[in-house]
XYZ file of C-alpha atoms in Angstrom:
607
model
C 14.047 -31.511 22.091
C 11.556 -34.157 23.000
C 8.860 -34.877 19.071
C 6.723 -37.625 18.505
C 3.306 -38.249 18.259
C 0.106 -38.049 20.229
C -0.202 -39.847 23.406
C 3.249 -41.467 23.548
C 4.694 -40.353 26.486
C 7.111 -37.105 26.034
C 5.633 -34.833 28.414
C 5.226 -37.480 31.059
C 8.506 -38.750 30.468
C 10.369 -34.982 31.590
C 7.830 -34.203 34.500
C 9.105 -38.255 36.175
C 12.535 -37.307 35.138
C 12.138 -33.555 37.235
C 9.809 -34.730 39.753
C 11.246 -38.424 40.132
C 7.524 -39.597 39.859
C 4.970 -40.113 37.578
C 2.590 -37.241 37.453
C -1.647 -37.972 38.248
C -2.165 -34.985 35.773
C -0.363 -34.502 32.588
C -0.693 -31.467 30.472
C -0.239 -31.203 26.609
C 3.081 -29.846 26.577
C 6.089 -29.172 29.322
C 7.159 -25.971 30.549
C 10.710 -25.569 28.824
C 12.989 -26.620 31.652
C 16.801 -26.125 32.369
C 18.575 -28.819 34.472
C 22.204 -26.689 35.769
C 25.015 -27.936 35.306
C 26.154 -29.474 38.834
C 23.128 -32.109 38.688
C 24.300 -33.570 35.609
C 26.790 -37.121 35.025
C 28.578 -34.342 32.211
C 28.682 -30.921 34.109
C 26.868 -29.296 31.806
C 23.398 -27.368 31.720
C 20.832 -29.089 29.512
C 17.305 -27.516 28.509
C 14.494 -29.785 28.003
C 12.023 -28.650 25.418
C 8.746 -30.481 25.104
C 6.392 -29.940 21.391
C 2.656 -30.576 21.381
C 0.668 -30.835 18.118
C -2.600 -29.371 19.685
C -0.648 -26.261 21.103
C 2.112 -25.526 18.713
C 2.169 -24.768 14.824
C 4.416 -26.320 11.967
C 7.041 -23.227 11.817
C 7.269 -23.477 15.671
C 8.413 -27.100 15.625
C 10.728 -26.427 12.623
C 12.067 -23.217 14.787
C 12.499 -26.203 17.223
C 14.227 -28.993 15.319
C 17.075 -25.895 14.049
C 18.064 -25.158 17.488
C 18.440 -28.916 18.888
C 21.552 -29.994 20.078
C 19.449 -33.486 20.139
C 16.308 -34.953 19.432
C 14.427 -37.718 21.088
C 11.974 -38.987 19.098
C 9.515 -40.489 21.393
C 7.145 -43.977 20.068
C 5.443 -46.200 22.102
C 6.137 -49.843 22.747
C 2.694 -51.595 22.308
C 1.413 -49.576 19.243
C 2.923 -50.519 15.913
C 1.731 -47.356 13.913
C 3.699 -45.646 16.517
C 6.834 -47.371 15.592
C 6.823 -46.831 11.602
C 6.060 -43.377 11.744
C 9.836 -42.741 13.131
C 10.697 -43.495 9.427
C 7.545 -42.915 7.359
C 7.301 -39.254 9.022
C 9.539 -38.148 11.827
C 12.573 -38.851 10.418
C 12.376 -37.550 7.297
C 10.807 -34.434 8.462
C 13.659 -34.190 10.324
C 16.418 -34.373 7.895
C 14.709 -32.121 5.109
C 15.179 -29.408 7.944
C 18.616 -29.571 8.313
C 22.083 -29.837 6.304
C 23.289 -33.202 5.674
C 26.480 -31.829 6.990
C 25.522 -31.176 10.472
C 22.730 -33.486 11.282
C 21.453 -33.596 14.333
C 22.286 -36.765 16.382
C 18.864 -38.674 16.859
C 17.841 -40.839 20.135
C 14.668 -42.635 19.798
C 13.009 -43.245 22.779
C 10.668 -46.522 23.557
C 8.021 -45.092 26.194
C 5.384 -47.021 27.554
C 8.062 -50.173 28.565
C 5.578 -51.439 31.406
C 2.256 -52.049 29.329
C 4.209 -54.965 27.470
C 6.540 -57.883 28.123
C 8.417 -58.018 24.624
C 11.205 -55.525 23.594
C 10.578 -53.463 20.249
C 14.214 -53.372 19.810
C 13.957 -56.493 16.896
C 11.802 -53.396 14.702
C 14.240 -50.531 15.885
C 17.527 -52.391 15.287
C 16.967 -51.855 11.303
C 15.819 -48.621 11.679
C 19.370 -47.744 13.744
C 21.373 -49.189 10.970
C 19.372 -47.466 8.514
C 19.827 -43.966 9.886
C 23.349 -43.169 11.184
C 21.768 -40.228 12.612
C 20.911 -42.113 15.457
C 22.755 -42.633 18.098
C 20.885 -45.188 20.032
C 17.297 -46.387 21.430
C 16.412 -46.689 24.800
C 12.840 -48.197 26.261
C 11.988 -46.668 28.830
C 8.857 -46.405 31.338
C 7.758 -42.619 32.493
C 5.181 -44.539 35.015
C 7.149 -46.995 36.742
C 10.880 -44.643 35.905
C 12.481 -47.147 33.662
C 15.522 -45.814 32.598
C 14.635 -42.316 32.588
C 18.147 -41.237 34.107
C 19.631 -43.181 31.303
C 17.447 -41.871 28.290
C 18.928 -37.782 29.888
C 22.474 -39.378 29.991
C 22.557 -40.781 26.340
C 21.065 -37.490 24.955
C 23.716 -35.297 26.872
C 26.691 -37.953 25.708
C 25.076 -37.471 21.872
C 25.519 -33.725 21.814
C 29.228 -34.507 23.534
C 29.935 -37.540 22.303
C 28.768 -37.898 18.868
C 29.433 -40.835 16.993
C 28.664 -39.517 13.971
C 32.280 -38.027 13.440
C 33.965 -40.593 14.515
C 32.519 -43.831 12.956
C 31.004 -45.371 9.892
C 28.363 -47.980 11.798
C 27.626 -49.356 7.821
C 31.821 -49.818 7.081
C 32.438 -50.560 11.105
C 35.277 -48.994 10.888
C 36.350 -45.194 12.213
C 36.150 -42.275 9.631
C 39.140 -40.609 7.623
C 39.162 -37.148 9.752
C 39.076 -39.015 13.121
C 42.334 -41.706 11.795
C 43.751 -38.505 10.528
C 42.990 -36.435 13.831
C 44.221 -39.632 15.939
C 47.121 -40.713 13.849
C 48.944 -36.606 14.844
C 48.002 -36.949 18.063
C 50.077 -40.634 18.040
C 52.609 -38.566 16.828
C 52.754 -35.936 19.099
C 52.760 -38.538 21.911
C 55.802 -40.127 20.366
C 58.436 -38.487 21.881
C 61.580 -40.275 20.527
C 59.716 -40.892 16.762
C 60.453 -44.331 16.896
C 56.858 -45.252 15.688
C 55.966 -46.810 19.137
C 54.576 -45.734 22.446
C 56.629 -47.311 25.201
C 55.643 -47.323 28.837
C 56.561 -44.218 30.119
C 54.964 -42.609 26.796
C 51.445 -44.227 27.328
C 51.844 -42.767 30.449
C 52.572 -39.728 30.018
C 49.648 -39.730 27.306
C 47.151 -41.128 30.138
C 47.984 -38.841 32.452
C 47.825 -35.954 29.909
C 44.360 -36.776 28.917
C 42.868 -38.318 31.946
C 45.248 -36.484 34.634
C 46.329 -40.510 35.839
C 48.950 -42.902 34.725
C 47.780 -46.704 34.121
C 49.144 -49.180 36.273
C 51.391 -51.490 35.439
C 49.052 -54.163 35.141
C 46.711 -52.001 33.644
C 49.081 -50.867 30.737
C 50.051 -54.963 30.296
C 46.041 -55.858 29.904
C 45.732 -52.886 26.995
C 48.629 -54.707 25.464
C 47.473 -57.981 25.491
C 43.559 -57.087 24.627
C 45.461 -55.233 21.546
C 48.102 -58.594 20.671
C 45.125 -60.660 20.298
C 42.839 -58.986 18.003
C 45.031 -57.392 15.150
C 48.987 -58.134 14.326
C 52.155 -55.565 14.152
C 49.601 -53.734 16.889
C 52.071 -54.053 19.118
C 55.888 -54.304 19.191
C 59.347 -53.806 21.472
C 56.456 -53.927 23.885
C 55.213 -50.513 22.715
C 51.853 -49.885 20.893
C 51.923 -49.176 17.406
C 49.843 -46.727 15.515
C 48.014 -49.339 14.269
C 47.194 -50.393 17.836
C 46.474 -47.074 19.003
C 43.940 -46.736 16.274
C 42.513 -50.191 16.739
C 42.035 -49.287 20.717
C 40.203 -46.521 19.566
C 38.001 -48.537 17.419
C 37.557 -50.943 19.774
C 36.041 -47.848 22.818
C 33.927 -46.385 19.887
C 32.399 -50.152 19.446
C 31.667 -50.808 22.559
C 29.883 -47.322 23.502
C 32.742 -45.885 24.924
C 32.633 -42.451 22.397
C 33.828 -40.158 25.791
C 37.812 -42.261 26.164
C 38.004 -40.963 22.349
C 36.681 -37.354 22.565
C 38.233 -36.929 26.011
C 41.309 -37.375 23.803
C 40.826 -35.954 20.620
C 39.191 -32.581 22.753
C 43.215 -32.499 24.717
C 44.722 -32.024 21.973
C 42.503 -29.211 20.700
C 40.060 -31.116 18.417
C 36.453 -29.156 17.873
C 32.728 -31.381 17.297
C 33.967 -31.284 13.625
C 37.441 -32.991 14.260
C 38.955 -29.205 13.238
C 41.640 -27.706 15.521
C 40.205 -25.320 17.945
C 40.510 -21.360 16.676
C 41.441 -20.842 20.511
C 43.829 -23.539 20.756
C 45.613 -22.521 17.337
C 45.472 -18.919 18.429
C 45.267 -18.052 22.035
C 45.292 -14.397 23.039
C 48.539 -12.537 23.096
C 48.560 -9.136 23.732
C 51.688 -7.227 21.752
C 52.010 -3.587 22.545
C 53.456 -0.770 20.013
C 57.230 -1.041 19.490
C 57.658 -4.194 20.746
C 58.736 -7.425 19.533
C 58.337 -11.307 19.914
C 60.580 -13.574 20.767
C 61.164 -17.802 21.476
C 61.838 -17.805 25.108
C 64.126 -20.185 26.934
C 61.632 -22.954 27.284
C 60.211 -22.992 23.602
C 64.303 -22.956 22.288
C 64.332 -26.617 24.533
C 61.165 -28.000 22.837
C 62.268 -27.480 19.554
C 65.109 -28.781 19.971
C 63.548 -31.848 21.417
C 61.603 -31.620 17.989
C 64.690 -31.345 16.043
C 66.720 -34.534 17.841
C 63.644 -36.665 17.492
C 63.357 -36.257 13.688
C 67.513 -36.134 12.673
C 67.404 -39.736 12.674
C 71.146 -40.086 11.402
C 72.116 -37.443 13.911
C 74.182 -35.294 11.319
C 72.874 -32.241 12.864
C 70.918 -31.681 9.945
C 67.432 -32.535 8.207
C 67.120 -34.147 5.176
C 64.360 -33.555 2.638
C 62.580 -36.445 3.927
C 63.274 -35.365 7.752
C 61.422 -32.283 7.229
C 58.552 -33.666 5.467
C 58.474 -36.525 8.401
C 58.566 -33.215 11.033
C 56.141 -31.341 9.488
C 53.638 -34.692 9.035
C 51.605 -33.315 11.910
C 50.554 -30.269 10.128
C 47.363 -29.788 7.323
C 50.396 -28.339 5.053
C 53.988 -27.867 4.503
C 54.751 -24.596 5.665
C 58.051 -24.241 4.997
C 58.886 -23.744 1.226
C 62.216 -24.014 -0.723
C 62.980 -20.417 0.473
C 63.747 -21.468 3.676
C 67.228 -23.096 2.334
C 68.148 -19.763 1.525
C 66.728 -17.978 4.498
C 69.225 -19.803 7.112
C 72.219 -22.169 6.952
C 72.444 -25.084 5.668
C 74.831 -27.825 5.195
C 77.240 -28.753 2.379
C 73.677 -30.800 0.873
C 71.682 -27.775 0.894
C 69.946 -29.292 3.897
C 68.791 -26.921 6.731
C 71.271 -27.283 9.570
C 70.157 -27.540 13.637
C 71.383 -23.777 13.855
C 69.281 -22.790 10.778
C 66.481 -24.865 12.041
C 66.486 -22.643 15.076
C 66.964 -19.630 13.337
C 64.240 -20.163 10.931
C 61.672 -21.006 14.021
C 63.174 -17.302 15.299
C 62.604 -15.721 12.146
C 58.814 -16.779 12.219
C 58.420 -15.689 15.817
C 59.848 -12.182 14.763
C 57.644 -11.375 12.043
C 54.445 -13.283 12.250
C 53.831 -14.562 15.997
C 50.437 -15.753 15.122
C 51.793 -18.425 12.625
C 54.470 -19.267 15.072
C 51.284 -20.106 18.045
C 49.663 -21.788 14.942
C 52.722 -24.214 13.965
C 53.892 -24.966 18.022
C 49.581 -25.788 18.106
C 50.326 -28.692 15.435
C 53.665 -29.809 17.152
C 51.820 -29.893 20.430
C 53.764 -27.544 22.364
C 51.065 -26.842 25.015
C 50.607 -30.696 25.796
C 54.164 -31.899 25.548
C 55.743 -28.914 27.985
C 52.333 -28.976 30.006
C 51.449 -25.179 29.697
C 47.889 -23.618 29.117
C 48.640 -22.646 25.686
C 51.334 -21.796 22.847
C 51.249 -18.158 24.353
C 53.623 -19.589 26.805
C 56.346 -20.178 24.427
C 56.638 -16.078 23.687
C 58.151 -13.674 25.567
C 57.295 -10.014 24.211
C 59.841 -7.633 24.780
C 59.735 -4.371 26.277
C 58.876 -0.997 24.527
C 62.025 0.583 22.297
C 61.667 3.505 23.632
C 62.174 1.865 27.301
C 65.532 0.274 25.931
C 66.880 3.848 24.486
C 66.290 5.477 28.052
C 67.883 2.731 29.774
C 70.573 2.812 27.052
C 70.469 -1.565 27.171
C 68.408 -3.935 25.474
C 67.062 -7.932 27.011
C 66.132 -8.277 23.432
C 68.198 -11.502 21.280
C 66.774 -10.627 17.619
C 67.351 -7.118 16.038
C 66.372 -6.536 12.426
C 68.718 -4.764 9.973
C 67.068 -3.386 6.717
C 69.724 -3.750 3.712
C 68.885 -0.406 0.775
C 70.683 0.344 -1.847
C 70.863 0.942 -5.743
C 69.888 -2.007 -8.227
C 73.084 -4.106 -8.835
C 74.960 -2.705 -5.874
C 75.108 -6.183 -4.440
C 71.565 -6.151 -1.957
C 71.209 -9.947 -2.421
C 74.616 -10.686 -2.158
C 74.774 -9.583 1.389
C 71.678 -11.069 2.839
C 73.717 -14.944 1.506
C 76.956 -13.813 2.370
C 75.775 -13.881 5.872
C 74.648 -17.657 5.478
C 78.311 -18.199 4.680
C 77.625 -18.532 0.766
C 80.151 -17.202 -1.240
C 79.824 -15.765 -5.351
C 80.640 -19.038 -6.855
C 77.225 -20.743 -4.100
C 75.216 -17.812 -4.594
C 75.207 -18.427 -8.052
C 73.041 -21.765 -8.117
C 70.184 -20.051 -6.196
C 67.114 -20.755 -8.740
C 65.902 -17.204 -8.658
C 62.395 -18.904 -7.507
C 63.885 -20.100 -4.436
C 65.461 -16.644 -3.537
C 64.226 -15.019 -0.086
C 63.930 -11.579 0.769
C 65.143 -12.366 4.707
C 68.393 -13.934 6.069
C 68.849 -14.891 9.874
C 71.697 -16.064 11.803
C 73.435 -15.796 14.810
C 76.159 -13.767 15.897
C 78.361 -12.863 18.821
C 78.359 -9.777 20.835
C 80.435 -9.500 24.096
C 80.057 -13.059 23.733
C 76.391 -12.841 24.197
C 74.597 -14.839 20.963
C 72.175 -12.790 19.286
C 70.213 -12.811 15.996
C 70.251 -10.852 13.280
C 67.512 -10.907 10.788
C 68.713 -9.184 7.680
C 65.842 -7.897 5.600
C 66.072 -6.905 1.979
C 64.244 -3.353 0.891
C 63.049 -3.228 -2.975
C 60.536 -0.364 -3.040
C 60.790 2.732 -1.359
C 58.557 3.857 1.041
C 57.791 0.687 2.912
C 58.023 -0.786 6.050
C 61.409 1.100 7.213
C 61.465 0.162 10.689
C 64.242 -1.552 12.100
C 66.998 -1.645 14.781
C 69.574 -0.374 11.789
C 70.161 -0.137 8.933
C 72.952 -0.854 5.963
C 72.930 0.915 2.767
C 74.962 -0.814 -0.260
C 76.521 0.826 -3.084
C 78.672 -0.691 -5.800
C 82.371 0.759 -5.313
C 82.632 -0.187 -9.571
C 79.513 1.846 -10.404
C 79.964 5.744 -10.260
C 76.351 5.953 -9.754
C 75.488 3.511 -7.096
C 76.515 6.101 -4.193
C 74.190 8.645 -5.105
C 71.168 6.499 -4.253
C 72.655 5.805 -0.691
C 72.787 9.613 -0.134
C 69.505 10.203 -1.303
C 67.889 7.610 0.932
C 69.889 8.435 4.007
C 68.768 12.119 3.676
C 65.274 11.656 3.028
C 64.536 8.362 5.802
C 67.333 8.029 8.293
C 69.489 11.721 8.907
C 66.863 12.711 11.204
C 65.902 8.967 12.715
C 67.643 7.499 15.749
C 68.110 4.519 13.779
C 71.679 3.447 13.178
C 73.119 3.559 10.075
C 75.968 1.630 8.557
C 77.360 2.457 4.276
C 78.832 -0.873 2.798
C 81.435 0.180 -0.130
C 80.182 -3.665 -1.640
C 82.450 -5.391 -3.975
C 85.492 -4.438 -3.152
C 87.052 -6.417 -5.087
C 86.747 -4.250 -8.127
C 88.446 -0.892 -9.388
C 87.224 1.646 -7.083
C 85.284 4.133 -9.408
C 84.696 7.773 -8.649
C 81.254 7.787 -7.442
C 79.177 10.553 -9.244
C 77.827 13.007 -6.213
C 79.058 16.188 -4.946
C 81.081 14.511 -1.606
C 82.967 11.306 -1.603
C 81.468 8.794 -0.012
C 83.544 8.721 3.276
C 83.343 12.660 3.457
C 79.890 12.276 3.335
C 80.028 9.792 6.054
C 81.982 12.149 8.079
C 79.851 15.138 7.498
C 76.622 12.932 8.595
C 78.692 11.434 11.841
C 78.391 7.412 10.233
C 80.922 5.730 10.686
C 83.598 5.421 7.434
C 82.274 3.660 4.596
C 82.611 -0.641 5.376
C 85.196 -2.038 2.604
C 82.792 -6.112 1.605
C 82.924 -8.642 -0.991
C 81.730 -12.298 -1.335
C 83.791 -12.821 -4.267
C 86.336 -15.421 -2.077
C 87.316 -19.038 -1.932
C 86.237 -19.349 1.287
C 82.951 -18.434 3.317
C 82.256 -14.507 2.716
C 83.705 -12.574 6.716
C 81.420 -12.441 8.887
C 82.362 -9.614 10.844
C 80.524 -6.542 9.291
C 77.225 -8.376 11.063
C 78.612 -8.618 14.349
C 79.417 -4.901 13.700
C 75.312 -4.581 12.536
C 74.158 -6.230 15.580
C 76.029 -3.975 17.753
C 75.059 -0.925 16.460
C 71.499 -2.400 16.921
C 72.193 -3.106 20.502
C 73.610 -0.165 21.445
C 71.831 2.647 19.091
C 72.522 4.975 22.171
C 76.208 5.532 21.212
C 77.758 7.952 20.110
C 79.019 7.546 16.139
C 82.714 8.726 17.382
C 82.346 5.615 20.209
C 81.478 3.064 17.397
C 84.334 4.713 15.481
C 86.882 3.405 17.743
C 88.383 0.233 16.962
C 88.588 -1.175 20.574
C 84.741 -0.741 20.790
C 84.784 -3.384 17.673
C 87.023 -5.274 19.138
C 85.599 -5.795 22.437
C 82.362 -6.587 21.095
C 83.469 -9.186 18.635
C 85.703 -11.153 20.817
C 85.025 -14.390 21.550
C 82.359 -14.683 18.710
C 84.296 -17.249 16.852
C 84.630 -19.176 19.597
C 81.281 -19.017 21.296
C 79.844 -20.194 17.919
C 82.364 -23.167 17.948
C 81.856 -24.291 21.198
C 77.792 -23.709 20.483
C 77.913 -26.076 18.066
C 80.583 -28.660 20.086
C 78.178 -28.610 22.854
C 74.939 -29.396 20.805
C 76.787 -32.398 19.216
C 78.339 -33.222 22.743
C 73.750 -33.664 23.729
C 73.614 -35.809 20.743
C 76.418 -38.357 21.984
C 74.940 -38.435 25.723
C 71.251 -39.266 23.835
């Protein structure tokens, strides 16, 4: 939007800049004209809208000055009155018609160049550090085309460019939100966390933002221009954060606003130094009866994630290793739950297999947070896909898997039900490996409603997310479920019954009783059929003998049994009735999970 007052210039200025000479005959005001996209140093299409006192109104102008991308506030050279109305008038008109919080970047443009031999930049230079609206003056000449090309270019590079979010000009230093937005970007880009950017990082930064490595001389010149202007800004011949950021500086300083938004803009940054909606949440399209899981790909980048931040390679992460993880995200989203959501270590600190677990978990039940947290970790940029969506592979419909009678799925959900007391909670640790005596020191603050781990099925490793029902109806579905009673409670059975008959008998959902705490005196339940005649009337198989009350870790084989059933809900009851079915299916899992874990720690050594 081109404002100023009478007889400086503006309309002359856009018919020498379309026409590429100065017009004989001038009118008041400028058709509004739109120069496309494929003419223009920054691709993009820019509409050039001219104002004129005698042929416009008040309202119209301030209809003008809220839809401006940019304003050029036109003055001439050689007339003095000219000059101080840019801040006895213009510019305060401007700025009582908009929010302080989204100003409008301000060029101010110095027509008329030709009529005089002095520059007016002395007067303007006060004005510029006055106002850090402004992003910069130009003089200019509409008659003899002084830097009209350049005046176009500057206003386009102040809608994309701003400096205004970047830098302070009055503290000459960069602003909070971009060191914040810069410093997780340096983070991202440090692939090994060892607070420097080696060679073959910067490169693969370069090339990420400006699709070409530096050459070697090239990346030894950045270095040196860094060593000697600020100390510790580089070291182990690497640049340090405080390097990166004083680079940064330096571009802004010298003009160069594009190097820094070309950057910031890669890794998803909006005008307002935000995270892009669209980059936090691309489109993923999730069909009825279908689920979401971490494919192949994803598993190996947070992994990559994991190795980088278990500094003393214990194939765990401390408190401190998760808060140094999670550094590149506005919050900490994983609370104290989490420890008792997955494994963790003798510490209480969330093991690599829990780690991986709890990133499945996430996937599973809210794959909209997942895209959101792999956004912050850089997923897209570090495994060079078009978005987060790549990381998710949706599964095929239910129904599909029941005709075929076999599942690609690798997570299956079991819903635990059963009476108050009947030992609910109990199961959903037991299957972290926690035991009465662990369970115990839970702070009932820190208890979770889900547990997830892996286990072994024909040797194939699987999840199972174990889900805890409190209130009845609710969310139900699931690949199958286990209903708890208390063998010592007469009246814990009945509760069982009365849910299986009312939710499951007629569902094609698999259903599993646990006689829980076996342990105990085995109390005649109070219903009309025992609870393994019941099971046999209903075709489940017999009622699943389990207690945590041991020295050792709680067995784990009643989950591999879960997982089956969820895996092959097609079977006959009789089929899973037969002990060789169990047995086949279970085989091997102890030793798949050993070797899983040699092998991981067998990756460690070769790093």
């Amino acid at each position: 939007f081109f404002w100023g007052g009478a007889k400086v210039g503006k309309t002359s200025l856009i018919m020498s800049l379309v026409s590429e000479e100065f017009p004989d005959d001038v009118p008041l005001r400028a058709e509004e004209i739109t120069i496309p996209a494929d003419v223009t140093p920054e691709r993009v299409p820019t509409h050039i809208v001219d104002y004129s006192e005698a042929e416009q109104s008040d309202e119209q102008l301030y209809q003008e000055i809220s839809k401006a991308n940019v304003i050029c506030i036109v003055y001439s050279v050689n007339n003095k009155k000219s000059i101080e109305k840019v801040t006895s008038h213009w510019i305060p008109l401007i700025n009582d018609r908009t929010d302080k919080d989204s100003r409008v970047p301000l060029i101010l443009v110095g027509n008329k160049s030709d009529l005089v031999e002095h520059s007016s930049m002395e007067t303007i230079l006060p004005i510029m550090n006055q106002y850090s609206d402004i992003e910069t003056c130009v003089e200019c000449s509409a008659k003899n085309l002084k830097n009209i090309s350049e005046l176009f270019y500057y206003a386009q590079k102040a809608v994309l460019h701003p400096t205004g979010p970047l830098y302070c000009p009055e503290e000459k230093e960069m602003k909070p939100s971009c060191i914040k937005s810069l410093t997780r970007i340096f983070k991202v880009s440090d692939l090994d966390n060892d607070g420097i950017l080696n060679d073959k990082e910067l490169n693969f930064f370069q090339r990420t933002c400006f699709n070409m490595p530096l050459a070697p001389q090239a990346l030894e010149d950045v270095k040196n221009v860094v060593r000697k202007n600020i100390m510790d800004g580089v070291e182990d011949n690497g640049l340090t954060l405080k390097g990166f950021l004083f680079l940064h500086t330096l571009f802004i300083q010298r003009g160069r606003h594009e190097t820094t938004w070309t950057v910031l803009r890669r890794f998803g940054y909006d005008d307002d130094l935000e995270l892009h909606q669209e980059y936090l949440f691309p489109l993923l399209k999730i069909p009825a009866d279908c689920t979401t899981e971490l494919n192949h790909n994803a598993y190996l980048f947070l992994q990559s994630v994991f190795d980088k931040h278990d500094k003393d390679r214990d194939c765990a992460l401390s408190p401190d290793e998760v808060k140094d993880l999670f550094k590149v995200f506005p919050y900490m989203p994983w609370g104290p739950d989490v420890n008792n959501t997955v494994c963790t270590n003798d510490q209480g600190w969330i093991t690599y297999q829990g780690y991986l677990s709890q990133w499945t978990l996430t996937t599973y039940l809210d794959v909209q947070r997942c895209l959101e947290y792999l956004g912050y970790l850089g997923y897209s940029i570090i495994c060079e896909q078009e978005s987060q969506a790549a990381a998710i592979t949706v599964t095929r419909n239910k129904r599909i898997d029941l005709q075929k009678k076999q599942t690609q799925r690798s997570v299956f959900r079991c819903n635990i039900l059963g009476a108050r007391g009947s030992g609910k909670t109990s199961f959903l640790q037991a299957f972290l490996g926690r035991n009465l005596l662990k369970q115990r020191k839970i702070r009932e603050d820190h208890k979770s409603f889900y547990s997830i781990n892996t286990t072994y099925v024909y040797g194939q490793e699987k999840y199972l997310l174990v889900r805890l029902c409190i209130s009845l109806p609710e969310d139900l579905a699931c690949d199958v479920v286990c209903l708890v009673y208390d063998v010592n409670n007469p009246r814990s059975f009945e509760y069982c019954a009365k849910v299986y008959k009312q939710y499951f008998m007629d569902s094609k959902t698999p259903c599993m009783m646990i006689a829980s705490k076996s342990d105990l005196h085995e109390a005649r339940q109070h219903y009309s059929l025992t609870p393994l005649d019941f099971c046999r009337k209903n075709k489940l198989h017999p009622p699943q003998p389990w207690t945590c009350n041991t020295v050792d870790a709680p067995n784990k084989d009643l989950y591999t049994k879960l997982t089956t059933m969820a895996m092959y809900p097609h079977m006959a009851q009789a089929d899973l009735k037969s002990s060789t079915f169990w047995l086949r299916a279970s085989v091997g899992a102890t030793v798949f999970a050993v070797l899983g874990f040699a092998m991981y720690r067998a990756i460690l050594k070769q790093r």
